[in-house]
Short mmCIF file of C-alpha atoms in Angstrom, two decimals:
data_model
loop_
_atom_site.label_atom_id
_atom_site.label_comp_id
_atom_site.label_asym_id
_atom_site.label_seq_id
_atom_site.Cartn_x
_atom_site.Cartn_y
_atom_site.Cartn_z
CA MET A 1 73.82 110.40 23.48
CA THR A 2 76.90 110.26 25.41
CA THR A 3 79.11 107.05 25.08
CA PRO A 4 78.83 105.03 28.16
CA PRO A 5 81.99 104.72 30.46
CA ALA A 6 84.60 101.94 29.48
CA LEU A 7 84.75 99.06 31.91
CA LEU A 8 88.19 98.36 33.48
CA ILE A 9 88.35 95.14 35.43
CA ALA A 10 91.09 95.16 38.25
CA GLY A 11 92.51 91.84 39.21
CA HIS A 12 94.69 90.83 42.31
CA GLY A 13 97.42 88.85 40.17
CA THR A 14 98.97 85.65 40.77
CA ARG A 15 102.06 83.65 39.84
CA ASP A 16 99.87 80.98 38.45
CA ASP A 17 99.76 81.00 34.67
CA ALA A 18 96.27 79.24 34.57
CA GLY A 19 94.91 81.62 37.19
CA ALA A 20 96.27 84.70 35.17
CA GLU A 21 94.88 83.28 31.99
CA ALA A 22 91.56 82.47 33.47
CA PHE A 23 91.34 86.34 34.50
CA ARG A 24 92.45 87.42 30.82
CA ASP A 25 89.93 85.00 29.35
CA PHE A 26 87.14 86.36 31.71
CA VAL A 27 87.95 89.87 30.59
CA ARG A 28 87.63 88.67 26.94
CA GLN A 29 84.17 86.91 27.55
CA LEU A 30 82.90 90.29 29.11
CA GLY A 31 84.19 92.11 26.16
CA ALA A 32 82.36 89.71 23.69
CA ARG A 33 79.39 90.02 25.79
CA HIS A 34 79.31 93.77 25.71
CA PRO A 35 80.53 94.92 22.23
CA GLU A 36 79.09 98.32 22.70
CA LEU A 37 81.78 99.54 25.12
CA PRO A 38 85.39 99.14 25.56
CA VAL A 39 86.39 96.60 28.09
CA ALA A 40 90.06 96.20 29.48
CA GLY A 41 91.42 94.40 32.45
CA GLY A 42 94.82 94.42 34.43
CA PHE A 43 96.52 93.18 37.60
CA ILE A 44 97.81 94.96 40.68
CA GLU A 45 100.75 92.81 40.71
CA LEU A 46 102.56 89.47 39.88
CA SER A 47 101.22 88.87 36.42
CA PRO A 48 100.68 90.63 33.00
CA PRO A 49 99.11 92.89 32.13
CA PRO A 50 99.51 95.52 34.78
CA LEU A 51 96.54 97.69 35.61
CA GLY A 52 98.43 100.82 34.09
CA GLU A 53 98.74 98.99 30.75
CA ALA A 54 94.91 98.34 30.66
CA VAL A 55 94.12 101.95 31.40
CA THR A 56 96.66 102.96 28.52
CA GLU A 57 94.82 100.51 26.01
CA LEU A 58 91.54 102.16 26.93
CA VAL A 59 92.78 105.79 26.48
CA GLU A 60 94.45 104.79 23.19
CA GLN A 61 90.94 103.68 22.08
CA GLY A 62 89.69 107.28 22.70
CA VAL A 63 88.39 106.50 26.04
CA ARG A 64 88.22 109.46 28.75
CA ARG A 65 85.59 107.91 31.20
CA PHE A 66 85.65 104.57 32.77
CA ALA A 67 84.42 102.59 35.81
CA ALA A 68 86.77 100.28 37.55
CA VAL A 69 85.33 97.11 39.11
CA PRO A 70 87.50 95.02 41.36
CA LEU A 71 87.48 91.41 40.41
CA MET A 72 87.76 90.41 44.18
CA LEU A 73 85.57 88.62 46.71
CA VAL A 74 86.53 90.76 49.50
CA SER A 75 87.23 94.42 50.28
CA ALA A 76 90.68 94.01 51.60
CA GLY A 77 93.69 96.27 51.19
CA HIS A 78 93.88 95.94 47.56
CA ALA A 79 90.33 97.00 46.91
CA LYS A 80 90.52 99.70 49.64
CA GLY A 81 93.84 101.13 49.04
CA ASP A 82 95.94 99.75 46.18
CA ILE A 83 93.54 100.25 43.33
CA PRO A 84 92.22 103.66 44.21
CA ALA A 85 96.00 104.64 44.51
CA ALA A 86 96.79 102.87 41.05
CA LEU A 87 93.86 104.84 39.49
CA ALA A 88 94.98 108.08 41.06
CA ARG A 89 98.44 107.51 39.53
CA GLU A 90 96.80 106.83 36.18
CA LYS A 91 94.76 109.98 36.25
CA GLU A 92 98.16 111.78 36.76
CA ARG A 93 99.62 109.89 33.94
CA HIS A 94 96.66 110.67 31.67
CA PRO A 95 95.32 114.09 32.19
CA GLY A 96 91.65 114.48 31.20
CA ILE A 97 90.47 110.91 32.23
CA SER A 98 87.94 110.30 34.81
CA TYR A 99 86.71 107.20 36.62
CA THR A 100 84.32 105.94 38.89
CA TYR A 101 85.17 102.91 41.29
CA GLY A 102 82.86 99.85 41.84
CA ARG A 103 82.29 97.53 44.86
CA PRO A 104 84.10 94.28 45.33
CA LEU A 105 81.94 91.20 44.49
CA GLY A 106 80.98 89.30 47.58
CA PRO A 107 79.04 87.93 49.24
CA HIS A 108 76.51 88.22 46.51
CA PRO A 109 73.50 85.88 46.45
CA ALA A 110 74.56 84.97 42.85
CA LEU A 111 77.85 83.88 44.25
CA LEU A 112 76.37 82.08 47.08
CA ASN A 113 74.42 80.08 44.63
CA VAL A 114 77.61 79.10 42.61
CA LEU A 115 79.20 78.03 45.87
CA GLU A 116 76.08 76.04 46.71
CA ARG A 117 76.60 74.29 43.15
CA ARG A 118 80.26 73.61 43.91
CA LEU A 119 79.12 71.88 47.03
CA ASP A 120 76.54 69.79 45.16
CA GLU A 121 79.29 68.60 42.65
CA ALA A 122 81.52 67.70 45.38
CA LEU A 123 78.95 65.75 47.26
CA GLY A 124 77.73 64.21 43.81
CA SER A 125 81.22 62.80 43.00
CA ALA A 126 81.10 61.26 46.42
CA GLY A 127 77.83 59.56 45.34
CA ARG A 128 75.54 61.69 47.31
CA THR A 129 72.44 63.43 46.29
CA PRO A 130 72.10 67.31 46.57
CA GLY A 131 69.34 67.00 49.21
CA ASP A 132 71.49 65.00 51.44
CA ARG A 133 73.09 67.90 53.47
CA ALA A 134 72.15 67.43 57.27
CA ASP A 135 75.40 65.86 58.16
CA VAL A 136 77.74 68.03 56.01
CA THR A 137 79.79 70.55 57.56
CA VAL A 138 81.35 72.86 55.07
CA LEU A 139 84.61 74.77 55.63
CA LEU A 140 84.78 77.96 53.60
CA VAL A 141 88.56 78.90 53.04
CA GLY A 142 89.37 82.73 52.42
CA ARG A 143 92.50 84.17 50.97
CA GLY A 144 93.23 85.75 54.51
CA SER A 145 94.30 89.36 55.07
CA THR A 146 95.98 91.54 57.65
CA ASP A 147 92.65 93.53 57.54
CA PRO A 148 89.88 92.20 60.14
CA ASP A 149 87.16 93.73 57.97
CA ALA A 150 88.12 91.48 55.01
CA ASN A 151 88.26 88.42 57.11
CA ALA A 152 84.94 89.41 58.58
CA GLU A 153 83.54 89.35 55.06
CA VAL A 154 84.58 85.79 54.75
CA HIS A 155 82.71 84.99 57.90
CA LYS A 156 79.66 86.92 56.47
CA ALA A 157 80.01 84.71 53.41
CA ALA A 158 79.93 81.66 55.36
CA ARG A 159 76.78 82.59 57.48
CA LEU A 160 74.70 83.55 54.24
CA LEU A 161 75.88 80.31 52.67
CA TRP A 162 74.64 78.45 55.86
CA GLU A 163 71.21 80.21 55.87
CA GLY A 164 68.50 78.25 54.56
CA ARG A 165 70.54 75.69 52.73
CA GLY A 166 70.43 72.73 55.35
CA TYR A 167 74.10 72.25 55.91
CA ALA A 168 75.05 71.04 59.42
CA GLY A 169 77.28 74.13 59.51
CA VAL A 170 79.52 76.46 57.61
CA GLU A 171 82.94 77.14 59.32
CA THR A 172 85.58 79.49 57.99
CA ALA A 173 89.39 79.20 57.73
CA PHE A 174 92.13 81.27 55.64
CA VAL A 175 95.07 80.11 53.72
CA SER A 176 97.35 82.90 54.63
CA LEU A 177 97.71 85.74 56.98
CA ALA A 178 95.01 85.01 59.39
CA ALA A 179 93.94 82.32 61.80
CA PRO A 180 92.58 79.63 61.69
CA ASP A 181 94.41 78.04 58.89
CA VAL A 182 93.01 75.01 57.05
CA PRO A 183 94.22 72.19 59.36
CA SER A 184 93.12 74.06 62.39
CA GLY A 185 89.71 74.87 60.72
CA LEU A 186 89.12 71.11 59.74
CA ASP A 187 90.23 70.31 63.60
CA ARG A 188 87.55 72.68 64.85
CA CYS A 189 85.02 71.22 62.56
CA VAL A 190 85.71 67.78 64.22
CA ARG A 191 85.52 69.35 67.56
CA LEU A 192 82.13 70.50 66.52
CA GLY A 193 81.15 66.85 65.81
CA ALA A 194 81.58 66.92 61.94
CA ARG A 195 81.97 63.61 60.34
CA ARG A 196 81.71 64.73 56.80
CA ILE A 197 83.42 67.78 55.51
CA VAL A 198 83.50 69.69 52.29
CA VAL A 199 86.23 72.12 52.12
CA LEU A 200 85.13 75.00 49.68
CA PRO A 201 87.67 77.53 48.56
CA TYR A 202 86.45 81.20 48.41
CA PHE A 203 88.39 82.11 45.28
CA LEU A 204 87.25 83.30 41.85
CA PHE A 205 89.95 81.36 39.87
CA THR A 206 92.50 78.71 40.12
CA GLY A 207 95.74 79.66 41.46
CA ILE A 208 98.65 79.08 44.02
CA LEU A 209 96.52 79.69 46.93
CA PRO A 210 93.47 77.39 46.06
CA ASP A 211 95.95 74.79 45.07
CA ARG A 212 97.51 75.23 48.75
CA VAL A 213 93.84 74.75 50.09
CA ARG A 214 93.44 71.35 48.40
CA HIS A 215 96.90 70.17 49.22
CA GLN A 216 96.53 71.05 52.97
CA THR A 217 93.04 69.40 53.00
CA GLU A 218 94.46 66.27 51.41
CA GLY A 219 97.37 66.03 53.97
CA TRP A 220 94.94 66.48 56.81
CA ALA A 221 92.52 63.96 55.51
CA ALA A 222 95.22 61.47 55.05
CA ALA A 223 96.01 61.93 58.79
CA HIS A 224 92.40 61.53 59.76
CA PRO A 225 91.05 58.54 57.97
CA GLU A 226 88.02 58.46 60.07
CA VAL A 227 86.63 61.72 58.81
CA GLU A 228 85.26 61.85 55.23
CA VAL A 229 86.69 65.08 53.56
CA LEU A 230 85.98 66.35 50.16
CA SER A 231 87.42 69.16 48.14
CA ALA A 232 85.06 71.50 46.11
CA ASP A 233 86.37 73.69 43.14
CA VAL A 234 86.62 77.37 42.98
CA ILE A 235 83.74 79.72 41.72
CA GLY A 236 85.20 80.06 38.20
CA PRO A 237 84.22 82.14 35.12
CA GLU A 238 80.48 81.25 35.45
CA PRO A 239 77.64 83.36 33.97
CA GLU A 240 76.60 84.46 37.44
CA LEU A 241 80.11 86.05 37.75
CA LEU A 242 79.71 87.62 34.39
CA ASP A 243 76.51 89.21 35.37
CA LEU A 244 77.64 90.24 38.71
CA VAL A 245 80.45 92.25 37.35
CA TRP A 246 78.06 94.06 35.06
CA GLU A 247 75.88 94.67 37.97
CA ARG A 248 78.82 96.51 39.89
CA TYR A 249 79.73 98.26 36.53
CA GLU A 250 76.21 99.87 36.35
CA GLU A 251 76.31 100.75 39.97
CA ALA A 252 79.47 102.37 39.57
CA VAL A 253 78.39 104.32 36.47
CA LYS A 254 75.15 105.41 38.33
CA GLY A 255 77.08 106.38 41.24
CA ASP A 256 75.12 104.51 43.59
CA LEU A 257 77.45 102.57 45.60
CA ARG A 258 78.76 102.31 48.88
CA MET A 259 81.98 100.46 50.04
CA ASN A 260 81.59 98.85 53.73
CA CYS A 261 83.12 101.46 55.86
CA ASP A 262 81.23 100.50 58.96
CA SER A 263 84.00 98.25 60.40
CA CYS A 264 86.97 99.65 58.43
CA VAL A 265 90.39 100.22 60.23
CA TYR A 266 91.18 103.32 58.24
CA ARG A 267 88.01 105.06 59.40
CA ILE A 268 87.16 103.53 62.82
CA ALA A 269 89.53 102.70 65.72
CA MET A 270 89.48 98.93 66.21
CA PRO A 271 91.03 97.11 69.23
CA GLY A 272 94.90 96.64 67.98
CA PHE A 273 94.53 98.63 64.79
CA GLU A 274 94.16 102.20 66.11
CA ASP A 275 97.49 103.42 64.53
CA LYS A 276 95.66 102.64 61.05
CA VAL A 277 92.90 105.35 61.28
CA GLY A 278 93.34 108.13 58.59
CA MET A 279 96.35 106.56 57.33
CA PRO A 280 97.55 108.21 53.92
CA GLN A 281 96.78 106.13 50.97
CA GLN A 282 99.65 104.54 49.00
CA PRO A 283 100.00 101.61 46.70
CA HIS A 284 101.52 98.48 48.15
CA PHE A 285 102.96 95.48 46.49
CA HIS A 286 103.23 91.90 47.77
CA PRO A 287 106.78 90.98 47.26
CA ASP A 288 105.46 87.30 46.77
CA ASP A 289 102.30 85.36 46.48
CA ASP A 290 103.91 81.98 47.05
CA ASP A 291 105.03 82.65 50.68
CA HIS A 292 102.94 83.88 53.19
CA HIS A 293 105.58 84.80 55.55
CA HIS A 294 106.29 88.11 53.95
CA GLY A 295 106.31 91.37 55.52
CA HIS A 296 102.58 92.10 55.99
CA GLY A 297 101.45 93.93 59.18
CA HIS A 298 104.31 96.40 59.44
CA GLY A 299 101.85 99.33 59.10
CA HIS A 300 103.45 100.58 55.85
CA HIS A 301 100.68 99.64 53.48
CA HIS A 302 97.08 99.93 52.65
CA GLY A 303 96.38 103.32 53.55
CA ALA A 304 93.20 105.19 53.95
CA HIS A 305 90.61 104.57 51.08
CA SER A 306 89.32 107.44 49.07
CA HIS A 307 85.90 106.00 48.26
CA ALA A 308 82.77 108.37 48.55
CA HIS A 309 80.07 108.15 51.08
#
């Protein structure tokens, strides 16, 4: 029987040591769960180990075939462009390797269940019962991207979280690069009549950006004492997340995967983004994850993605 492809986990990267360690620990947990195959993980930027080092680690174990799964909730520039570009570079560096590429994680029903649990925990800590949701407005806060499709995926997650769960509403905001920001999102909830709001970070692990969400939420709440505002936790390394990464691995191995290209700026001319169609793919690096005023949106990054249809 042929050996199954190794599993390579591709992470975003963060300047937050705890967040980077959470990723590395998650990769170790996956490896322990699946002793039958080599598992390695690396980052696109900002934190060690880099993705190339993880590939080298696998190659040194004799791996020739692997499936790469992006440990990312939305398909933004990293999943569409940077990781495929990095993998193409590794293929040149290690002749003879081949790989398949999996889909980003969200908005999967299993993760929506974890988000629901995080909301229940936040409400429970405020002395409320889980069934007590009719007056709760949720503000789901995504990372934010210059890619409209990626931002739309956060809205899709918000809608799916709202469906059938009994919350008054689920609104959306972003912590960087896209409007509305957290304070504007909270203002919007109030304009919609919210009296009790739970801010829910749409992030896998702790890090600088989820911390910023919490700080901005606390700042806004202090200025609006008439509104009850609670902060929920990030998704974290839950069993559902381990299961989902494995599901994405199996899809990639079987070759049955479709990235969402229906509203992708690299394939379809979208208003204001026409210049991106067919752009060549090249790696892109954030100069800094701490400061969202950096040079995004100059049209030099996130080239056309090479996924199969």
